[in-house]
Short mmCIF file of C-alpha atoms in Angstrom, two decimals:
data_model
loop_
_atom_site.label_atom_id
_atom_site.label_comp_id
_atom_site.label_asym_id
_atom_site.label_seq_id
_atom_site.Cartn_x
_atom_site.Cartn_y
_atom_site.Cartn_z
CA UNK A 1 -67.56 -66.38 -0.36
CA UNK A 2 -67.09 -65.68 -3.81
CA UNK A 3 -63.46 -65.85 -5.54
CA UNK A 4 -61.51 -62.76 -5.51
CA UNK A 5 -61.32 -60.64 -8.55
CA UNK A 6 -58.52 -61.03 -11.04
CA UNK A 7 -55.90 -58.21 -10.53
CA UNK A 8 -56.08 -55.43 -12.99
CA UNK A 9 -54.35 -56.22 -16.34
CA UNK A 10 -54.29 -60.01 -16.04
CA UNK A 11 -56.22 -62.67 -17.43
CA UNK A 12 -57.62 -66.11 -15.91
CA UNK A 13 -57.30 -69.77 -16.64
CA UNK A 14 -57.38 -70.42 -20.62
CA UNK A 15 -59.94 -72.76 -21.92
CA UNK A 16 -59.36 -74.87 -25.27
CA UNK A 17 -61.58 -76.65 -27.36
CA UNK A 18 -61.01 -78.57 -30.52
CA UNK A 19 -63.75 -77.22 -33.03
CA UNK A 20 -62.25 -79.05 -36.11
CA UNK A 21 -59.46 -80.62 -37.79
CA UNK A 22 -56.59 -78.24 -37.41
CA UNK A 23 -58.53 -75.51 -35.67
CA UNK A 24 -58.53 -75.02 -31.68
CA UNK A 25 -60.27 -72.20 -29.73
CA UNK A 26 -58.49 -70.54 -26.69
CA UNK A 27 -60.71 -68.43 -24.56
CA UNK A 28 -59.92 -66.81 -21.35
CA UNK A 29 -61.37 -64.15 -18.93
CA UNK A 30 -59.31 -60.72 -18.71
CA UNK A 31 -59.83 -57.86 -16.40
CA UNK A 32 -58.83 -54.71 -18.19
CA UNK A 33 -57.28 -51.54 -16.94
CA UNK A 34 -61.06 -50.18 -16.34
CA UNK A 35 -61.76 -53.01 -14.08
CA UNK A 36 -64.18 -54.75 -16.21
CA UNK A 37 -63.67 -58.66 -16.88
CA UNK A 38 -64.01 -59.49 -20.44
CA UNK A 39 -63.76 -62.79 -22.41
CA UNK A 40 -61.49 -62.94 -25.25
CA UNK A 41 -61.34 -65.74 -27.89
CA UNK A 42 -58.69 -66.65 -30.61
CA UNK A 43 -58.39 -69.59 -32.96
CA UNK A 44 -55.22 -71.46 -33.95
CA UNK A 45 -53.96 -74.59 -35.61
CA UNK A 46 -52.76 -75.90 -32.42
CA UNK A 47 -53.28 -75.10 -28.88
CA UNK A 48 -49.85 -73.26 -28.39
CA UNK A 49 -50.86 -71.34 -31.51
CA UNK A 50 -54.25 -70.23 -30.51
CA UNK A 51 -52.67 -69.40 -26.89
CA UNK A 52 -49.75 -67.15 -28.57
CA UNK A 53 -52.68 -65.54 -30.50
CA UNK A 54 -54.74 -65.15 -27.56
CA UNK A 55 -51.94 -63.62 -25.31
CA UNK A 56 -51.02 -61.16 -28.21
CA UNK A 57 -54.84 -60.11 -28.39
CA UNK A 58 -54.79 -59.46 -24.42
CA UNK A 59 -51.58 -57.58 -24.88
CA UNK A 60 -53.02 -55.06 -27.45
CA UNK A 61 -56.63 -55.22 -26.17
CA UNK A 62 -58.20 -51.73 -26.33
CA UNK A 63 -55.02 -49.95 -27.07
CA UNK A 64 -54.06 -50.61 -23.21
CA UNK A 65 -50.66 -51.91 -22.58
CA UNK A 66 -49.14 -53.05 -19.40
CA UNK A 67 -47.06 -50.35 -17.46
CA UNK A 68 -43.47 -50.24 -18.85
CA UNK A 69 -42.08 -50.20 -15.39
CA UNK A 70 -42.85 -52.72 -12.66
CA UNK A 71 -41.69 -53.19 -9.01
CA UNK A 72 -39.38 -55.65 -10.46
CA UNK A 73 -37.94 -53.50 -13.05
CA UNK A 74 -34.27 -52.14 -12.32
CA UNK A 75 -33.81 -48.52 -11.94
CA UNK A 76 -31.73 -48.18 -15.02
CA UNK A 77 -34.73 -49.34 -17.20
CA UNK A 78 -36.97 -46.75 -15.63
CA UNK A 79 -34.27 -44.19 -15.89
CA UNK A 80 -33.98 -44.84 -19.76
CA UNK A 81 -37.91 -44.48 -20.00
CA UNK A 82 -37.57 -41.18 -18.15
CA UNK A 83 -34.89 -39.76 -20.21
CA UNK A 84 -36.97 -40.73 -23.32
CA UNK A 85 -39.75 -38.58 -22.07
CA UNK A 86 -37.05 -35.61 -21.29
CA UNK A 87 -35.89 -36.09 -24.95
CA UNK A 88 -39.48 -35.68 -26.11
CA UNK A 89 -40.43 -32.76 -24.09
CA UNK A 90 -39.84 -28.84 -24.76
CA UNK A 91 -36.92 -28.53 -22.13
CA UNK A 92 -34.08 -26.78 -23.47
CA UNK A 93 -31.08 -28.72 -25.02
CA UNK A 94 -28.91 -27.67 -22.05
CA UNK A 95 -31.06 -29.07 -19.40
CA UNK A 96 -31.74 -32.39 -21.28
CA UNK A 97 -27.89 -32.80 -21.75
CA UNK A 98 -27.43 -32.09 -18.11
CA UNK A 99 -30.02 -34.70 -16.97
CA UNK A 100 -28.52 -37.31 -19.05
CA UNK A 101 -25.28 -36.68 -17.41
CA UNK A 102 -26.61 -36.79 -14.18
CA UNK A 103 -28.05 -40.10 -14.96
CA UNK A 104 -24.92 -41.69 -16.33
CA UNK A 105 -22.47 -40.07 -13.89
CA UNK A 106 -24.26 -40.39 -10.53
CA UNK A 107 -27.75 -42.25 -10.58
CA UNK A 108 -26.76 -45.46 -12.63
CA UNK A 109 -23.45 -46.10 -10.78
CA UNK A 110 -25.04 -45.70 -7.38
CA UNK A 111 -28.47 -47.37 -7.74
CA UNK A 112 -28.82 -48.67 -11.27
CA UNK A 113 -28.96 -52.14 -10.44
CA UNK A 114 -31.32 -51.74 -7.79
CA UNK A 115 -35.12 -53.05 -8.56
CA UNK A 116 -37.62 -50.32 -8.12
CA UNK A 117 -39.16 -52.09 -5.00
CA UNK A 118 -35.51 -51.95 -3.38
CA UNK A 119 -35.26 -48.17 -3.86
CA UNK A 120 -35.83 -46.83 -0.43
CA UNK A 121 -35.45 -43.66 1.32
CA UNK A 122 -32.04 -44.80 3.21
CA UNK A 123 -30.90 -45.81 -0.29
CA UNK A 124 -31.73 -42.65 -1.74
CA UNK A 125 -30.22 -40.53 1.07
CA UNK A 126 -26.87 -42.47 0.92
CA UNK A 127 -26.64 -41.75 -2.71
CA UNK A 128 -27.23 -38.12 -2.21
CA UNK A 129 -24.66 -38.00 0.79
CA UNK A 130 -22.03 -39.66 -1.38
CA UNK A 131 -22.64 -37.22 -4.39
CA UNK A 132 -22.34 -34.37 -2.18
CA UNK A 133 -19.14 -35.62 -0.53
CA UNK A 134 -17.67 -36.46 -3.82
CA UNK A 135 -18.87 -33.62 -6.15
CA UNK A 136 -20.50 -30.90 -4.15
CA UNK A 137 -23.80 -29.77 -3.30
CA UNK A 138 -24.71 -28.58 -6.63
CA UNK A 139 -24.22 -32.15 -8.20
CA UNK A 140 -26.23 -33.47 -5.06
CA UNK A 141 -29.07 -31.10 -5.80
CA UNK A 142 -29.05 -32.14 -9.50
CA UNK A 143 -29.03 -35.77 -8.55
CA UNK A 144 -31.95 -35.49 -6.26
CA UNK A 145 -34.15 -33.79 -8.96
CA UNK A 146 -33.31 -36.30 -11.64
CA UNK A 147 -33.98 -39.11 -9.14
CA UNK A 148 -37.31 -37.72 -8.11
CA UNK A 149 -38.34 -37.48 -12.06
CA UNK A 150 -37.33 -41.18 -12.38
CA UNK A 151 -39.38 -42.41 -9.19
CA UNK A 152 -42.09 -40.10 -10.10
CA UNK A 153 -42.43 -42.19 -13.32
CA UNK A 154 -42.42 -45.40 -11.37
CA UNK A 155 -45.10 -43.94 -9.34
CA UNK A 156 -47.19 -43.19 -12.50
CA UNK A 157 -46.66 -46.70 -13.92
CA UNK A 158 -47.74 -48.04 -10.62
CA UNK A 159 -44.33 -49.75 -9.65
CA UNK A 160 -44.07 -47.89 -6.58
CA UNK A 161 -46.91 -46.46 -4.14
CA UNK A 162 -44.84 -43.10 -3.21
CA UNK A 163 -41.82 -41.41 -4.29
CA UNK A 164 -39.00 -41.98 -1.70
CA UNK A 165 -36.99 -38.94 -3.14
CA UNK A 166 -39.69 -36.89 -1.35
CA UNK A 167 -38.45 -37.84 2.20
CA UNK A 168 -35.03 -36.94 1.93
CA UNK A 169 -33.46 -33.55 2.19
CA UNK A 170 -30.26 -31.81 1.34
CA UNK A 171 -28.36 -30.97 4.63
CA UNK A 172 -27.20 -27.38 4.37
CA UNK A 173 -23.50 -26.72 5.61
CA UNK A 174 -22.17 -23.37 6.55
CA UNK A 175 -20.22 -21.47 3.73
CA UNK A 176 -17.94 -18.77 4.15
CA UNK A 177 -19.50 -15.24 2.89
CA UNK A 178 -18.48 -14.49 -0.37
CA UNK A 179 -18.68 -10.61 -1.12
CA UNK A 180 -20.12 -9.86 -4.72
CA UNK A 181 -17.64 -7.88 -6.53
CA UNK A 182 -18.29 -5.99 -9.80
CA UNK A 183 -15.81 -3.67 -11.82
CA UNK A 184 -15.83 -0.10 -10.62
CA UNK A 185 -16.45 2.68 -13.24
CA UNK A 186 -12.74 3.13 -13.56
CA UNK A 187 -11.77 -0.36 -13.75
CA UNK A 188 -14.43 -0.70 -16.36
CA UNK A 189 -12.95 1.93 -18.52
CA UNK A 190 -9.57 0.54 -17.90
CA UNK A 191 -10.71 -2.87 -19.20
CA UNK A 192 -12.20 -1.48 -22.53
CA UNK A 193 -9.55 0.80 -23.30
CA UNK A 194 -6.95 -2.03 -22.43
CA UNK A 195 -8.78 -3.79 -25.11
CA UNK A 196 -9.07 -1.30 -27.74
CA UNK A 197 -5.78 0.61 -27.53
CA UNK A 198 -3.39 -0.23 -30.39
CA UNK A 199 -0.42 -0.88 -28.13
CA UNK A 200 -2.29 -3.06 -25.67
CA UNK A 201 -3.86 -5.36 -28.51
CA UNK A 202 -0.62 -5.39 -30.40
CA UNK A 203 0.80 -7.21 -27.44
CA UNK A 204 -2.17 -9.68 -27.33
CA UNK A 205 -2.67 -10.85 -31.07
CA UNK A 206 -4.70 -13.88 -29.72
CA UNK A 207 -7.35 -11.51 -28.25
CA UNK A 208 -7.62 -9.87 -31.84
CA UNK A 209 -7.75 -13.16 -33.44
CA UNK A 210 -10.46 -14.52 -31.45
CA UNK A 211 -12.61 -11.06 -31.92
CA UNK A 212 -12.61 -10.65 -27.95
CA UNK A 213 -12.38 -6.88 -27.81
CA UNK A 214 -15.74 -6.17 -29.31
CA UNK A 215 -17.24 -9.37 -27.74
CA UNK A 216 -16.38 -7.86 -24.12
CA UNK A 217 -17.71 -4.48 -25.06
CA UNK A 218 -20.93 -5.99 -26.01
CA UNK A 219 -21.15 -7.80 -22.40
CA UNK A 220 -19.86 -5.03 -20.71
CA UNK A 221 -22.36 -2.79 -22.06
CA UNK A 222 -25.37 -4.98 -22.00
CA UNK A 223 -25.02 -7.40 -19.04
CA UNK A 224 -26.40 -10.47 -21.50
CA UNK A 225 -25.25 -13.72 -20.75
CA UNK A 226 -22.23 -15.43 -22.83
CA UNK A 227 -24.56 -17.72 -24.87
CA UNK A 228 -27.04 -14.98 -25.60
CA UNK A 229 -24.06 -12.62 -26.85
CA UNK A 230 -23.01 -15.39 -29.13
CA UNK A 231 -26.53 -15.62 -30.63
CA UNK A 232 -26.99 -11.81 -31.29
CA UNK A 233 -28.00 -11.42 -34.91
CA UNK A 234 -28.67 -8.22 -37.05
CA UNK A 235 -32.54 -9.16 -37.20
CA UNK A 236 -32.76 -8.77 -33.31
CA UNK A 237 -31.24 -5.16 -33.51
CA UNK A 238 -33.04 -1.92 -33.97
CA UNK A 239 -30.48 0.67 -34.31
CA UNK A 240 -32.65 3.61 -34.74
CA UNK A 241 -34.36 2.73 -31.24
CA UNK A 242 -31.06 1.62 -29.80
CA UNK A 243 -32.59 -1.62 -28.46
CA UNK A 244 -31.60 -5.37 -28.62
CA UNK A 245 -33.99 -8.31 -28.50
CA UNK A 246 -32.83 -11.36 -26.50
CA UNK A 247 -34.53 -14.32 -28.16
CA UNK A 248 -32.07 -16.86 -28.46
CA UNK A 249 -28.93 -18.54 -26.93
CA UNK A 250 -26.19 -20.69 -28.34
CA UNK A 251 -26.08 -24.12 -27.03
CA UNK A 252 -24.30 -27.51 -27.70
CA UNK A 253 -26.70 -30.47 -28.75
CA UNK A 254 -25.30 -34.09 -28.68
CA UNK A 255 -25.36 -35.41 -32.19
CA UNK A 256 -25.65 -31.87 -33.84
CA UNK A 257 -23.08 -29.76 -32.42
CA UNK A 258 -23.70 -26.09 -31.77
CA UNK A 259 -27.15 -24.58 -32.50
CA UNK A 260 -28.98 -21.42 -31.94
CA UNK A 261 -31.78 -22.32 -29.38
CA UNK A 262 -34.60 -20.07 -30.04
CA UNK A 263 -35.38 -20.23 -26.15
CA UNK A 264 -33.26 -18.02 -23.83
CA UNK A 265 -32.25 -19.36 -20.51
CA UNK A 266 -36.03 -18.97 -19.03
CA UNK A 267 -39.05 -17.16 -20.09
CA UNK A 268 -37.86 -14.01 -18.18
CA UNK A 269 -34.75 -14.09 -20.48
CA UNK A 270 -36.84 -13.16 -23.53
CA UNK A 271 -36.59 -9.26 -23.52
CA UNK A 272 -35.84 -6.36 -25.45
CA UNK A 273 -33.14 -4.15 -23.65
CA UNK A 274 -32.07 -0.59 -24.16
CA UNK A 275 -28.43 -0.03 -25.54
CA UNK A 276 -25.94 2.78 -24.17
CA UNK A 277 -24.32 4.79 -27.11
CA UNK A 278 -21.12 2.98 -27.47
CA UNK A 279 -22.87 -0.15 -27.78
CA UNK A 280 -25.23 1.03 -30.66
CA UNK A 281 -21.98 2.56 -32.47
CA UNK A 282 -20.38 -1.13 -31.97
CA UNK A 283 -23.40 -2.93 -33.15
CA UNK A 284 -23.78 -0.39 -35.95
CA UNK A 285 -20.34 -1.32 -37.24
CA UNK A 286 -20.58 -5.01 -36.70
CA UNK A 287 -23.93 -5.07 -38.78
CA UNK A 288 -22.55 -3.28 -41.71
CA UNK A 289 -19.93 -6.14 -41.99
CA UNK A 290 -22.30 -8.96 -41.87
CA UNK A 291 -23.55 -10.05 -45.54
CA UNK A 292 -27.03 -10.38 -45.86
CA UNK A 293 -27.00 -14.11 -46.71
CA UNK A 294 -24.31 -15.00 -43.81
CA UNK A 295 -24.52 -18.23 -42.42
CA UNK A 296 -24.76 -18.36 -39.45
CA UNK A 297 -26.24 -15.11 -39.36
CA UNK A 298 -24.61 -13.84 -36.13
CA UNK A 299 -22.48 -10.83 -35.34
CA UNK A 300 -19.85 -12.82 -33.36
CA UNK A 301 -18.54 -15.87 -35.26
CA UNK A 302 -15.60 -18.12 -34.13
CA UNK A 303 -12.30 -18.01 -35.86
CA UNK A 304 -13.29 -20.54 -38.44
CA UNK A 305 -16.41 -18.72 -39.21
CA UNK A 306 -19.06 -21.07 -37.29
CA UNK A 307 -21.12 -20.29 -34.18
CA UNK A 308 -19.09 -19.37 -31.09
CA UNK A 309 -19.08 -22.11 -28.54
CA UNK A 310 -19.92 -20.31 -25.13
CA UNK A 311 -17.62 -22.75 -23.23
CA UNK A 312 -14.57 -22.05 -25.67
CA UNK A 313 -15.20 -18.45 -25.59
CA UNK A 314 -15.11 -18.46 -21.85
CA UNK A 315 -11.91 -20.21 -21.64
CA UNK A 316 -10.66 -17.80 -24.13
CA UNK A 317 -11.78 -14.89 -22.13
CA UNK A 318 -10.45 -16.15 -19.16
CA UNK A 319 -6.91 -16.39 -20.92
CA UNK A 320 -7.34 -12.98 -22.09
CA UNK A 321 -8.22 -11.24 -18.75
CA UNK A 322 -5.30 -13.00 -17.21
CA UNK A 323 -2.72 -11.37 -19.46
CA UNK A 324 -4.93 -8.03 -19.06
CA UNK A 325 -4.47 -8.30 -15.15
CA UNK A 326 -7.98 -8.96 -14.41
CA UNK A 327 -7.62 -12.43 -12.97
CA UNK A 328 -10.63 -12.00 -10.99
CA UNK A 329 -13.11 -11.08 -13.71
CA UNK A 330 -15.15 -13.64 -15.13
CA UNK A 331 -18.25 -13.02 -17.99
CA UNK A 332 -20.37 -12.96 -14.98
CA UNK A 333 -18.95 -10.11 -13.32
CA UNK A 334 -20.04 -8.11 -16.45
CA UNK A 335 -23.50 -8.83 -15.71
CA UNK A 336 -23.00 -7.68 -12.05
CA UNK A 337 -20.88 -4.54 -13.36
CA UNK A 338 -24.17 -3.68 -15.22
CA UNK A 339 -26.52 -4.24 -12.25
CA UNK A 340 -24.35 -2.06 -10.21
CA UNK A 341 -24.13 0.81 -12.67
CA UNK A 342 -28.03 0.59 -12.85
CA UNK A 343 -28.68 0.32 -9.25
CA UNK A 344 -26.17 3.25 -8.72
CA UNK A 345 -28.18 5.28 -11.08
CA UNK A 346 -31.41 4.84 -9.09
CA UNK A 347 -32.87 2.34 -11.27
CA UNK A 348 -35.41 0.00 -9.59
CA UNK A 349 -34.74 -3.58 -8.80
CA UNK A 350 -37.65 -4.74 -11.00
CA UNK A 351 -36.21 -2.67 -13.96
CA UNK A 352 -32.65 -4.26 -13.33
CA UNK A 353 -34.36 -7.64 -13.19
CA UNK A 354 -36.05 -7.10 -16.43
CA UNK A 355 -32.67 -5.77 -18.12
CA UNK A 356 -30.97 -8.95 -16.90
CA UNK A 357 -33.50 -11.42 -17.70
CA UNK A 358 -34.16 -12.66 -14.33
CA UNK A 359 -37.51 -14.01 -13.20
CA UNK A 360 -37.73 -11.68 -9.93
CA UNK A 361 -35.38 -8.97 -8.38
CA UNK A 362 -32.56 -9.52 -5.87
CA UNK A 363 -31.38 -6.80 -3.56
CA UNK A 364 -28.46 -5.07 -5.54
CA UNK A 365 -26.92 -4.56 -2.22
CA UNK A 366 -26.39 -8.22 -1.78
CA UNK A 367 -25.97 -9.85 -5.00
CA UNK A 368 -24.88 -7.11 -7.41
CA UNK A 369 -23.13 -4.31 -5.86
CA UNK A 370 -19.38 -3.88 -5.71
CA UNK A 371 -18.08 -4.22 -2.10
CA UNK A 372 -17.96 -0.80 -0.11
CA UNK A 373 -19.96 0.98 -2.56
CA UNK A 374 -22.74 2.99 -0.79
CA UNK A 375 -26.41 2.41 -2.00
CA UNK A 376 -27.73 5.44 -3.68
CA UNK A 377 -30.85 7.38 -2.51
CA UNK A 378 -34.00 6.00 -4.05
CA UNK A 379 -37.52 7.05 -4.23
CA UNK A 380 -39.67 5.39 -1.35
CA UNK A 381 -41.35 2.93 -3.73
CA UNK A 382 -37.99 1.79 -5.07
CA UNK A 383 -36.76 0.86 -1.45
CA UNK A 384 -40.00 -0.83 -0.77
CA UNK A 385 -39.86 -2.94 -3.74
CA UNK A 386 -36.22 -4.09 -3.01
CA UNK A 387 -37.41 -4.94 0.60
CA UNK A 388 -40.01 -7.24 -0.80
CA UNK A 389 -42.98 -5.15 -0.61
CA UNK A 390 -45.68 -5.25 -3.33
CA UNK A 391 -44.58 -3.82 -6.64
CA UNK A 392 -46.66 -0.71 -7.73
CA UNK A 393 -48.90 -0.81 -10.83
CA UNK A 394 -47.35 1.18 -13.57
CA UNK A 395 -49.26 4.35 -14.59
CA UNK A 396 -51.99 3.83 -17.38
CA UNK A 397 -52.49 0.16 -16.77
CA UNK A 398 -55.72 -1.59 -16.37
CA UNK A 399 -55.60 -1.25 -12.54
CA UNK A 400 -53.38 1.94 -12.38
CA UNK A 401 -56.32 4.23 -11.49
CA UNK A 402 -57.48 2.33 -8.35
CA UNK A 403 -55.70 3.21 -5.15
CA UNK A 404 -55.90 -0.16 -3.76
CA UNK A 405 -54.93 -1.99 -7.15
CA UNK A 406 -51.40 -2.58 -6.33
CA UNK A 407 -50.97 -6.29 -6.97
CA UNK A 408 -49.11 -8.52 -4.44
CA UNK A 409 -45.46 -9.75 -5.11
CA UNK A 410 -46.89 -13.07 -6.22
CA UNK A 411 -48.93 -11.72 -9.07
CA UNK A 412 -47.63 -12.11 -12.66
CA UNK A 413 -45.15 -9.47 -13.81
CA UNK A 414 -46.67 -7.15 -16.47
CA UNK A 415 -43.51 -6.81 -18.58
CA UNK A 416 -45.03 -4.86 -21.21
CA UNK A 417 -45.25 -2.08 -18.73
CA UNK A 418 -41.62 -2.55 -17.62
CA UNK A 419 -39.64 -3.10 -20.86
CA UNK A 420 -37.86 -0.74 -22.83
CA UNK A 421 -40.34 2.20 -22.74
CA UNK A 422 -40.44 2.31 -18.96
CA UNK A 423 -37.15 0.43 -18.37
CA UNK A 424 -33.55 1.38 -18.16
CA UNK A 425 -32.66 4.89 -20.05
CA UNK A 426 -28.79 5.01 -20.20
CA UNK A 427 -29.07 8.67 -20.70
CA UNK A 428 -29.97 8.72 -16.98
CA UNK A 429 -27.42 6.46 -15.98
CA UNK A 430 -24.46 8.16 -17.30
CA UNK A 431 -21.46 7.69 -19.46
CA UNK A 432 -19.24 4.73 -18.68
#
């Protein structure tokens, strides 16, 4: 029986031959990563020198390198390799920052010193259980995603045969039902007036100094996310058409500080929305006050004249709302309020999702409507969409003339047909 082949990526016995004074040949067979056995020869002044040159040649042969992670590598080393891939990817800066935080805070303290061959399903399950108990279900979910990415890299490098994270699951626990709440029309009017009226602002100089009245009006009138509001620029506004293009958000990048990320939260977040009249008036006034060469070129700057930090703005907003008597209101409530107003006016779930920058619609009755508000009457096709039935093809589209051409709910969304032209019309929604 013949000898078994060399393992892939290894060399056999090295043969040496003195071919002259001060000249030694080193020769060995090498099984490359394509499975072929090749003989490699190098010369040196001594046996050690020739062997060193041979091993260097084998290391770089054909541009193929040995896997960076092996079964004996520690998880911490594989995590750094994975983070390097994440940094080189096109993921959003906030996502990269979250992944690094999860690695440093949960993965490395729990499993970082284990060798990859020691990372088993029970070990992963114990870590996820501990993270959930100490930091909550959200942290456990993020930890599972990050750990799955790290061990997927180990599988690609041949260090593991399978990804043990795939055999784990996060146990669901019963949570008390939380009734969504949005501002009623009267409360919204009261909130804006409380921000605008001279006597109210005179008693709250911090809100004026932090430029919160106009900022609240923008969010309450558009439903944009707080980071998106911080990134609004004159170039994204069409006052004649009364539209606002959401194309960016403000994020904090380690080592760089606050930057305008030219990618919203998701692909669905890149949208153009219609503006109600009072927001058009607000933006017209703000645009007129921004110099053409302003830096940063945003409408809402920090008190120091720099980009607004969404986290700091959220904290400032929290304090101002508490002082105004709206301790239950957050910036996300503004989005729910806009969704509720649109739903009350009979706007379809898909149009509301387009306006808010959601990937898919959710039922306004369960996620956006204020408690106790009756659902308005809708056309039959609107109710069908809210119940998860196929979305009808917009008139004039490529498949609009075919009675059987309605796409399934898994078909790609035709945003060009459901944008501003056929999206929200604030004249039909009614005044705030």
